[in-house]
Amino acid sequence: MLETLRKIVQEVNAAPDLESVLDVIVRRVQRAMRTDVCSIYLIDRQRERYVLMATQGLNQKSVGQVSLSLDEGVVGMVGQRAEPINLEDAAVHSAFTYLKGTGEKKFHAFLGVPIIHHRTLLGVLVVQQKLIRKFDESEEAFMVTMSAQLAGVIAHAEATGSILQISDHTKTESDRKFEGVSGCIGVAIGPAVVMTPLADLDGVPDRKIEDVKAEVAKFKSALAQVRRDIKRVGRSLAKRLRSEERELFDVYIRMLDDNALAGEIIAHIKEGSWAQGALRQVIGEHVQQFSMMDDPYLRERATDIRDLGRRMLTCLQESGPSLSEIEFPENTILVADELTPAMLGEVPTEKLIGLLSVHGSGNSHAAILARSMGIPTVMGVVDLPYTRIEGLNVILDGYSGRVFVNPSEDLSQCYQDIIREENEVNAGLEGLKELPAETTDGYRMPLWVNTGLITDVARSLERGAEGIGLYRTEIPFMIRDFFPSEQDQMETYRKQLEAFAPRPVTMRTLDIGGDKPLPYFPIEEDNPFLGWRGIRVTLDHPEIFLVQIRAMLRAAEGLDNLRIMLPMVTSVHEVDESKKLIAQAVDELREEGHIINQPLIGVMVEVPAAVYQVRRFARRVDFISVGSNDLTQYLLAVDRNNPRVASLYVPYHPAVLKALQFIVHEAHKENVSVSICGEMAADPGGAILLMAMGYDVLSMNATNLPKVKFALRGISFDRARELLNQIIVMDDVDKIHMMLRNTLKELGLGQLTRPAIPD
Ligand code: PEP
Ligand code: MG
């Protein structure tokens, strides 16, 4: 059964459009289950009805014609109950409605299972038989498995279908909505530019070309290059290979013949596709065909074709314009399968207004960077057929995490109004720069910033930051090709320290691993967030740690505003070892003649183990800083990067709030100051609660700093305490959110909460 399932899913995956997807499903399921009928009813959202979309066994003419309301018939019941319904004779069931024109009168046995994707009901998959009999358990299990596996493919095909209609101009406006999660608040409207990592065949976007001749020539030259490469590799390996292995190279060359792959690709180019898109399509089709073959030898050929495709793509990409030569349109919305911090630097800042990532969540590092740059961002739009939206107009709603492709005039107008309101709010906040973050009853709250890029520094100072609470040193490491030297690092760090002196600058030691790999230091792990990350890596590589510490100390010479912070600490040994290495670096530099003052040293509390050792850490260091992004992830066991569980990642979860309060109390027992540098501090509601808990410093992205200052200046410390006391005993996250929002509104701070967005 597993093999049948695998094959059906594979074939369905290879189908080019929704109609073929549904057609394959009904044919294959009917055959596999040996039933008389298999049909799919999908929900038409506009009409709020099930429509018979495909059938094998019922009258074909009724496809697209027959429909039922959502509470009608046994099909409606399957959807409402969200569970399978298995009847030996559906016709006698009280809910049964006969669907005219389908010819279903002669069928009795009925098994219907809901098709659900991410909690959304898409439709119902039904099998029927003439016999009066109940489907057995294994048949029911097969249908449930089938439907669960196919739901994602159907959702994707539906989405792609509507996008294709738009790009083919068979549909002019759509308001087609895709759900993701917020990466950075704000709204952006502009054309999509799809960016793909090199040699990623599946990620190549559709693009139309005018000059067919030039495109064919470009393809032919890439082809010639690949042929030459393969021949060369074949020759150099000839002596070491057996004859049948040598033949493989000839097979490769033959596959590239004009009447094989190359011919098909050229045919697509002649229809107006750019060479890379034509290549993706042809290679994709062949890979699918081979991977469905029964013979394992032939199945393996799929890998060869994929490899050939990748080689040709590399050649095409090398001959195409480099990223820096691409003319980005005004108001570019950058779209990527997986947005990386490095990609953000590829588009000229004056042209970039929005970011959209199919993978990753609001707590991914790319999103954190986007926030520091203040670029509206939506992450985790998993159903977006992103390779098909190049050049289409997009509304990106960073408040609700929604994306609309090719929106209507009305919707665009609505969002234009929101952009205008936003600009007004921001203009109103500009006057706050010189004012302190002081509550209405005179409680003073230091507001610091998180930085990573050198551009953050200017923005932070412009917005009145009083220090740097977190300088993510891994960011300059990530945008290079190898580890920066001590001198390089020193120069980079000096810029941050100098710009802020005499204000304090907290430099975190290299926090790589997790979702922050270095291209030149790959770490392959099954569970990277539970693996070799942060301090674990640097203590295993003292040569990297020491160089970094020496660079920091040298950079601070004469400025003395350096604080060194250790990430991902779980035990006191890590603190002791790190302190020893820092002391060694201080001694060495002094011996070398530098005038080095002992920097302040701090520990980040980011994992549950650290929460319960805060006092022990506090006795060993000068300050504690809470990394609430990771702490939330580890306390709730929710991957901060995984869009599937993004809705479970809630910093206002009662457990997180309790932990945050506990940390401050514990640290203060040792008279050690505690700051927080997770994203929660950047939320006006969060900042109020953290102040009330007793946090000594709030550190946040520069973009949100004015809003947080505005919120703190609009509330009294007593009122904040009262709010905290109410919230800390609540056990429902939604109610906590609601209370925070209502309180902000009551205080006249309503404009800091999300603007009303049309649903
Ligand atoms: C955190 O985990 O809260 C934090 C500030 O560090 P990062 O987001 O860089 O992991
Ligand atoms: Mg962290």
PDB file of C-alpha atoms in Angstrom, residues 69-268:
ATOM      1  CA  SER A  69     -24.182  24.115  -0.042  1.00  0.00           C
ATOM      2  CA  LEU A  70     -21.702  23.606   2.788  1.00  0.00           C
ATOM      3  CA  ASP A  71     -24.235  21.886   5.041  1.00  0.00           C
ATOM      4  CA  GLU A  72     -25.882  19.826   2.328  1.00  0.00           C
ATOM      5  CA  GLY A  73     -25.734  16.065   1.838  1.00  0.00           C
ATOM      6  CA  VAL A  74     -23.363  13.538   3.298  1.00  0.00           C
ATOM      7  CA  VAL A  75     -20.510  15.439   1.660  1.00  0.00           C
ATOM      8  CA  GLY A  76     -21.506  18.511   3.689  1.00  0.00           C
ATOM      9  CA  MET A  77     -21.591  16.390   6.826  1.00  0.00           C
ATOM     10  CA  VAL A  78     -18.051  15.103   6.217  1.00  0.00           C
ATOM     11  CA  GLY A  79     -16.838  18.684   5.994  1.00  0.00           C
ATOM     12  CA  GLN A  80     -18.762  19.888   9.032  1.00  0.00           C
ATOM     13  CA  ARG A  81     -17.611  17.027  11.218  1.00  0.00           C
ATOM     14  CA  ALA A  82     -14.065  17.138   9.824  1.00  0.00           C
ATOM     15  CA  GLU A  83     -13.885  13.346   9.961  1.00  0.00           C
ATOM     16  CA  PRO A  84     -14.475  10.390   7.626  1.00  0.00           C
ATOM     17  CA  ILE A  85     -17.998   9.111   7.133  1.00  0.00           C
ATOM     18  CA  ASN A  86     -18.324   5.506   6.062  1.00  0.00           C
ATOM     19  CA  LEU A  87     -21.851   4.321   5.125  1.00  0.00           C
ATOM     20  CA  GLU A  88     -22.915   0.966   3.725  1.00  0.00           C
ATOM     21  CA  ASP A  89     -25.826   2.626   1.939  1.00  0.00           C
ATOM     22  CA  ALA A  90     -25.669   6.404   1.706  1.00  0.00           C
ATOM     23  CA  ALA A  91     -29.058   6.663   0.014  1.00  0.00           C
ATOM     24  CA  VAL A  92     -30.873   5.712   3.214  1.00  0.00           C
ATOM     25  CA  HIS A  93     -29.007   8.217   5.368  1.00  0.00           C
ATOM     26  CA  SER A  94     -31.107  11.177   6.520  1.00  0.00           C
ATOM     27  CA  ALA A  95     -28.534  13.690   5.251  1.00  0.00           C
ATOM     28  CA  PHE A  96     -28.368  12.175   1.762  1.00  0.00           C
ATOM     29  CA  THR A  97     -29.211  14.450  -1.176  1.00  0.00           C
ATOM     30  CA  TYR A  98     -29.238  13.044  -4.651  1.00  0.00           C
ATOM     31  CA  LEU A  99     -27.071  15.081  -6.976  1.00  0.00           C
ATOM     32  CA  LYS A 100     -28.964  15.388 -10.222  1.00  0.00           C
ATOM     33  CA  GLY A 101     -27.170  14.602 -13.408  1.00  0.00           C
ATOM     34  CA  THR A 102     -24.349  12.686 -11.762  1.00  0.00           C
ATOM     35  CA  GLY A 103     -25.866   9.263 -12.177  1.00  0.00           C
ATOM     36  CA  GLU A 104     -25.064   8.345  -8.594  1.00  0.00           C
ATOM     37  CA  LYS A 105     -28.387   6.637  -7.979  1.00  0.00           C
ATOM     38  CA  LYS A 106     -26.958   3.188  -8.554  1.00  0.00           C
ATOM     39  CA  PHE A 107     -24.227   3.568  -5.921  1.00  0.00           C
ATOM     40  CA  HIS A 108     -24.759   2.647  -2.308  1.00  0.00           C
ATOM     41  CA  ALA A 109     -21.542   2.241  -0.292  1.00  0.00           C
ATOM     42  CA  PHE A 110     -20.038   5.657   0.480  1.00  0.00           C
ATOM     43  CA  LEU A 111     -16.797   6.736   2.098  1.00  0.00           C
ATOM     44  CA  GLY A 112     -15.988  10.419   2.288  1.00  0.00           C
ATOM     45  CA  VAL A 113     -12.929  12.015   3.922  1.00  0.00           C
ATOM     46  CA  PRO A 114     -12.306  15.713   4.419  1.00  0.00           C
ATOM     47  CA  ILE A 115      -9.366  17.366   2.630  1.00  0.00           C
ATOM     48  CA  ILE A 116      -7.822  19.712   5.181  1.00  0.00           C
ATOM     49  CA  HIS A 117      -4.752  21.883   4.717  1.00  0.00           C
ATOM     50  CA  HIS A 118      -3.383  23.816   7.711  1.00  0.00           C
ATOM     51  CA  ARG A 119      -6.731  23.606   9.508  1.00  0.00           C
ATOM     52  CA  THR A 120      -8.603  24.877   6.435  1.00  0.00           C
ATOM     53  CA  LEU A 121     -11.170  22.615   4.839  1.00  0.00           C
ATOM     54  CA  LEU A 122     -10.561  22.492   1.082  1.00  0.00           C
ATOM     55  CA  GLY A 123     -13.105  19.861   0.114  1.00  0.00           C
ATOM     56  CA  VAL A 124     -14.081  16.209   0.358  1.00  0.00           C
ATOM     57  CA  LEU A 125     -12.681  13.102  -1.313  1.00  0.00           C
ATOM     58  CA  VAL A 126     -15.330  10.455  -1.902  1.00  0.00           C
ATOM     59  CA  VAL A 127     -15.378   6.833  -3.055  1.00  0.00           C
ATOM     60  CA  GLN A 128     -18.627   5.005  -3.833  1.00  0.00           C
ATOM     61  CA  GLN A 129     -19.631   1.477  -4.792  1.00  0.00           C
ATOM     62  CA  LYS A 130     -22.685  -0.262  -6.208  1.00  0.00           C
ATOM     63  CA  LEU A 131     -22.603  -2.872  -3.479  1.00  0.00           C
ATOM     64  CA  ILE A 132     -24.206  -2.321  -0.112  1.00  0.00           C
ATOM     65  CA  ARG A 133     -21.229  -2.784   2.169  1.00  0.00           C
ATOM     66  CA  LYS A 134     -19.115  -0.887   4.630  1.00  0.00           C
ATOM     67  CA  PHE A 135     -15.567   0.010   3.564  1.00  0.00           C
ATOM     68  CA  ASP A 136     -13.126  -1.773   5.837  1.00  0.00           C
ATOM     69  CA  GLU A 137     -10.670  -0.131   8.203  1.00  0.00           C
ATOM     70  CA  SER A 138      -7.675  -0.420   5.904  1.00  0.00           C
ATOM     71  CA  GLU A 139      -9.612   1.263   3.082  1.00  0.00           C
ATOM     72  CA  GLU A 140     -10.630   4.056   5.425  1.00  0.00           C
ATOM     73  CA  ALA A 141      -7.044   4.437   6.618  1.00  0.00           C
ATOM     74  CA  PHE A 142      -5.814   4.581   3.015  1.00  0.00           C
ATOM     75  CA  MET A 143      -8.271   7.349   2.150  1.00  0.00           C
ATOM     76  CA  VAL A 144      -7.377   9.388   5.233  1.00  0.00           C
ATOM     77  CA  THR A 145      -3.662   9.065   4.469  1.00  0.00           C
ATOM     78  CA  MET A 146      -4.225   9.921   0.825  1.00  0.00           C
ATOM     79  CA  SER A 147      -6.266  12.991   1.624  1.00  0.00           C
ATOM     80  CA  ALA A 148      -3.808  14.254   4.258  1.00  0.00           C
ATOM     81  CA  GLN A 149      -0.920  13.910   1.814  1.00  0.00           C
ATOM     82  CA  LEU A 150      -2.744  15.467  -1.095  1.00  0.00           C
ATOM     83  CA  ALA A 151      -4.218  18.439   0.714  1.00  0.00           C
ATOM     84  CA  GLY A 152      -0.987  20.422   0.399  1.00  0.00           C
ATOM     85  CA  VAL A 153      -0.649  19.609  -3.305  1.00  0.00           C
ATOM     86  CA  ILE A 154      -4.238  20.637  -3.974  1.00  0.00           C
ATOM     87  CA  ALA A 155      -3.809  23.899  -2.047  1.00  0.00           C
ATOM     88  CA  HIS A 156      -0.644  24.635  -3.963  1.00  0.00           C
ATOM     89  CA  ALA A 157      -2.206  23.776  -7.326  1.00  0.00           C
ATOM     90  CA  GLU A 158      -5.217  25.995  -6.536  1.00  0.00           C
ATOM     91  CA  ALA A 159      -2.917  28.877  -5.686  1.00  0.00           C
ATOM     92  CA  THR A 160      -0.720  28.349  -8.737  1.00  0.00           C
ATOM     93  CA  GLY A 161      -3.810  28.129 -10.929  1.00  0.00           C
ATOM     94  CA  SER A 162      -5.057  31.510  -9.837  1.00  0.00           C
ATOM     95  CA  ILE A 163      -1.609  33.043 -10.241  1.00  0.00           C
ATOM     96  CA  LEU A 164      -1.264  31.609 -13.736  1.00  0.00           C
ATOM     97  CA  GLN A 165      -4.594  33.106 -14.718  1.00  0.00           C
ATOM     98  CA  ILE A 166      -3.288  36.446 -13.556  1.00  0.00           C
ATOM     99  CA  SER A 167       0.036  36.194 -15.353  1.00  0.00           C
ATOM    100  CA  ASP A 168      -1.652  34.992 -18.543  1.00  0.00           C
ATOM    101  CA  HIS A 169      -4.020  37.965 -18.259  1.00  0.00           C
ATOM    102  CA  THR A 170      -7.093  35.742 -18.349  1.00  0.00           C
ATOM    103  CA  LYS A 171      -7.889  37.392 -15.040  1.00  0.00           C
ATOM    104  CA  THR A 172      -6.983  41.007 -14.431  1.00  0.00           C
ATOM    105  CA  GLU A 173      -7.520  41.486 -10.727  1.00  0.00           C
ATOM    106  CA  SER A 174      -7.605  38.868  -8.052  1.00  0.00           C
ATOM    107  CA  ASP A 175      -7.118  39.947  -4.433  1.00  0.00           C
ATOM    108  CA  ARG A 176      -5.671  36.432  -4.151  1.00  0.00           C
ATOM    109  CA  LYS A 177      -4.613  36.213  -0.547  1.00  0.00           C
ATOM    110  CA  PHE A 178      -1.739  34.173   0.863  1.00  0.00           C
ATOM    111  CA  GLU A 179      -1.216  33.808   4.571  1.00  0.00           C
ATOM    112  CA  GLY A 180       2.169  34.042   6.242  1.00  0.00           C
ATOM    113  CA  VAL A 181       3.418  35.599   9.448  1.00  0.00           C
ATOM    114  CA  SER A 182       4.607  39.093  10.158  1.00  0.00           C
ATOM    115  CA  GLY A 183       8.362  39.626   9.882  1.00  0.00           C
ATOM    116  CA  CYS A 184       8.339  43.394  10.171  1.00  0.00           C
ATOM    117  CA  ILE A 185       5.269  45.573  10.507  1.00  0.00           C
ATOM    118  CA  GLY A 186       4.305  48.004   7.779  1.00  0.00           C
ATOM    119  CA  VAL A 187       2.684  47.876   4.376  1.00  0.00           C
ATOM    120  CA  ALA A 188       4.352  47.818   0.968  1.00  0.00           C
ATOM    121  CA  ILE A 189       2.918  47.840  -2.531  1.00  0.00           C
ATOM    122  CA  GLY A 190       5.088  47.147  -5.548  1.00  0.00           C
ATOM    123  CA  PRO A 191       6.292  44.678  -8.169  1.00  0.00           C
ATOM    124  CA  ALA A 192       7.693  41.305  -7.059  1.00  0.00           C
ATOM    125  CA  VAL A 193      11.302  40.496  -7.870  1.00  0.00           C
ATOM    126  CA  VAL A 194      12.106  36.846  -7.261  1.00  0.00           C
ATOM    127  CA  MET A 195      15.612  36.040  -6.073  1.00  0.00           C
ATOM    128  CA  THR A 196      16.875  32.484  -6.165  1.00  0.00           C
ATOM    129  CA  PRO A 197      20.031  30.918  -4.851  1.00  0.00           C
ATOM    130  CA  LEU A 198      22.376  29.916  -7.667  1.00  0.00           C
ATOM    131  CA  ALA A 199      21.925  26.482  -9.251  1.00  0.00           C
ATOM    132  CA  ASP A 200      18.555  25.944  -7.585  1.00  0.00           C
ATOM    133  CA  LEU A 201      16.530  24.570 -10.456  1.00  0.00           C
ATOM    134  CA  ASP A 202      13.213  24.444  -8.623  1.00  0.00           C
ATOM    135  CA  GLY A 203      13.519  28.062  -7.602  1.00  0.00           C
ATOM    136  CA  VAL A 204      13.886  29.489 -11.132  1.00  0.00           C
ATOM    137  CA  PRO A 205      11.045  31.956 -11.711  1.00  0.00           C
ATOM    138  CA  ASP A 206       8.953  32.282 -14.879  1.00  0.00           C
ATOM    139  CA  ARG A 207      10.104  35.126 -17.063  1.00  0.00           C
ATOM    140  CA  LYS A 208       9.019  36.155 -20.564  1.00  0.00           C
ATOM    141  CA  ILE A 209      11.533  37.217 -23.212  1.00  0.00           C
ATOM    142  CA  GLU A 210      11.250  39.253 -26.384  1.00  0.00           C
ATOM    143  CA  ASP A 211      14.424  38.282 -28.193  1.00  0.00           C
ATOM    144  CA  VAL A 212      13.977  34.560 -28.828  1.00  0.00           C
ATOM    145  CA  LYS A 213      17.005  34.328 -31.095  1.00  0.00           C
ATOM    146  CA  ALA A 214      19.393  35.718 -28.497  1.00  0.00           C
ATOM    147  CA  GLU A 215      17.935  33.480 -25.803  1.00  0.00           C
ATOM    148  CA  VAL A 216      18.332  30.358 -27.962  1.00  0.00           C
ATOM    149  CA  ALA A 217      21.916  31.380 -28.683  1.00  0.00           C
ATOM    150  CA  LYS A 218      22.567  31.842 -24.971  1.00  0.00           C
ATOM    151  CA  PHE A 219      21.155  28.410 -24.265  1.00  0.00           C
ATOM    152  CA  LYS A 220      23.194  26.789 -27.039  1.00  0.00           C
ATOM    153  CA  SER A 221      26.384  28.255 -25.728  1.00  0.00           C
ATOM    154  CA  ALA A 222      25.595  26.954 -22.211  1.00  0.00           C
ATOM    155  CA  LEU A 223      24.839  23.580 -23.743  1.00  0.00           C
ATOM    156  CA  ALA A 224      28.157  23.489 -25.587  1.00  0.00           C
ATOM    157  CA  GLN A 225      29.935  24.340 -22.354  1.00  0.00           C
ATOM    158  CA  VAL A 226      28.204  21.501 -20.464  1.00  0.00           C
ATOM    159  CA  ARG A 227      28.995  19.037 -23.270  1.00  0.00           C
ATOM    160  CA  ARG A 228      32.652  20.031 -23.143  1.00  0.00           C
ATOM    161  CA  ASP A 229      32.707  19.661 -19.332  1.00  0.00           C
ATOM    162  CA  ILE A 230      31.151  16.217 -19.418  1.00  0.00           C
ATOM    163  CA  LYS A 231      33.525  15.022 -22.117  1.00  0.00           C
ATOM    164  CA  ARG A 232      36.462  16.342 -20.140  1.00  0.00           C
ATOM    165  CA  VAL A 233      35.344  14.651 -16.924  1.00  0.00           C
ATOM    166  CA  GLY A 234      34.681  11.418 -18.856  1.00  0.00           C
ATOM    167  CA  ARG A 235      38.171  11.507 -20.359  1.00  0.00           C
ATOM    168  CA  SER A 236      39.925  12.219 -17.088  1.00  0.00           C
ATOM    169  CA  LEU A 237      38.119   9.365 -15.341  1.00  0.00           C
ATOM    170  CA  ALA A 238      38.286   6.950 -18.267  1.00  0.00           C
ATOM    171  CA  LYS A 239      41.120   4.861 -16.878  1.00  0.00           C
ATOM    172  CA  ARG A 240      39.560   4.456 -13.461  1.00  0.00           C
ATOM    173  CA  LEU A 241      36.095   3.476 -14.646  1.00  0.00           C
ATOM    174  CA  ARG A 242      34.673   0.211 -15.820  1.00  0.00           C
ATOM    175  CA  SER A 243      33.311   0.255 -19.357  1.00  0.00           C
ATOM    176  CA  GLU A 244      29.635   0.311 -18.279  1.00  0.00           C
ATOM    177  CA  GLU A 245      30.379   3.293 -16.055  1.00  0.00           C
ATOM    178  CA  ARG A 246      32.133   5.027 -18.913  1.00  0.00           C
ATOM    179  CA  GLU A 247      29.028   4.551 -21.002  1.00  0.00           C
ATOM    180  CA  LEU A 248      27.170   6.724 -18.564  1.00  0.00           C
ATOM    181  CA  PHE A 249      29.031   9.738 -19.895  1.00  0.00           C
ATOM    182  CA  ASP A 250      27.907   8.876 -23.428  1.00  0.00           C
ATOM    183  CA  VAL A 251      24.341   8.618 -22.167  1.00  0.00           C
ATOM    184  CA  TYR A 252      24.694  12.071 -20.648  1.00  0.00           C
ATOM    185  CA  ILE A 253      25.926  13.530 -23.926  1.00  0.00           C
ATOM    186  CA  ARG A 254      23.095  11.855 -25.834  1.00  0.00           C
ATOM    187  CA  MET A 255      20.542  13.270 -23.443  1.00  0.00           C
ATOM    188  CA  LEU A 256      21.752  16.704 -24.444  1.00  0.00           C
ATOM    189  CA  ASP A 257      21.067  16.073 -28.143  1.00  0.00           C
ATOM    190  CA  ASP A 258      18.839  18.392 -30.096  1.00  0.00           C
ATOM    191  CA  ASN A 259      16.199  15.732 -30.444  1.00  0.00           C
ATOM    192  CA  ALA A 260      16.261  14.997 -26.711  1.00  0.00           C
ATOM    193  CA  LEU A 261      16.318  17.466 -23.801  1.00  0.00           C
ATOM    194  CA  ALA A 262      17.903  20.325 -25.708  1.00  0.00           C
ATOM    195  CA  GLY A 263      15.255  20.208 -28.440  1.00  0.00           C
ATOM    196  CA  GLU A 264      12.446  20.403 -25.917  1.00  0.00           C
ATOM    197  CA  ILE A 265      14.063  23.292 -24.087  1.00  0.00           C
ATOM    198  CA  ILE A 266      14.539  25.249 -27.317  1.00  0.00           C
ATOM    199  CA  ALA A 267      10.884  24.657 -28.192  1.00  0.00           C
ATOM    200  CA  HIS A 268       9.854  26.276 -24.891  1.00  0.00           C
TER     201      HIS A 268
END
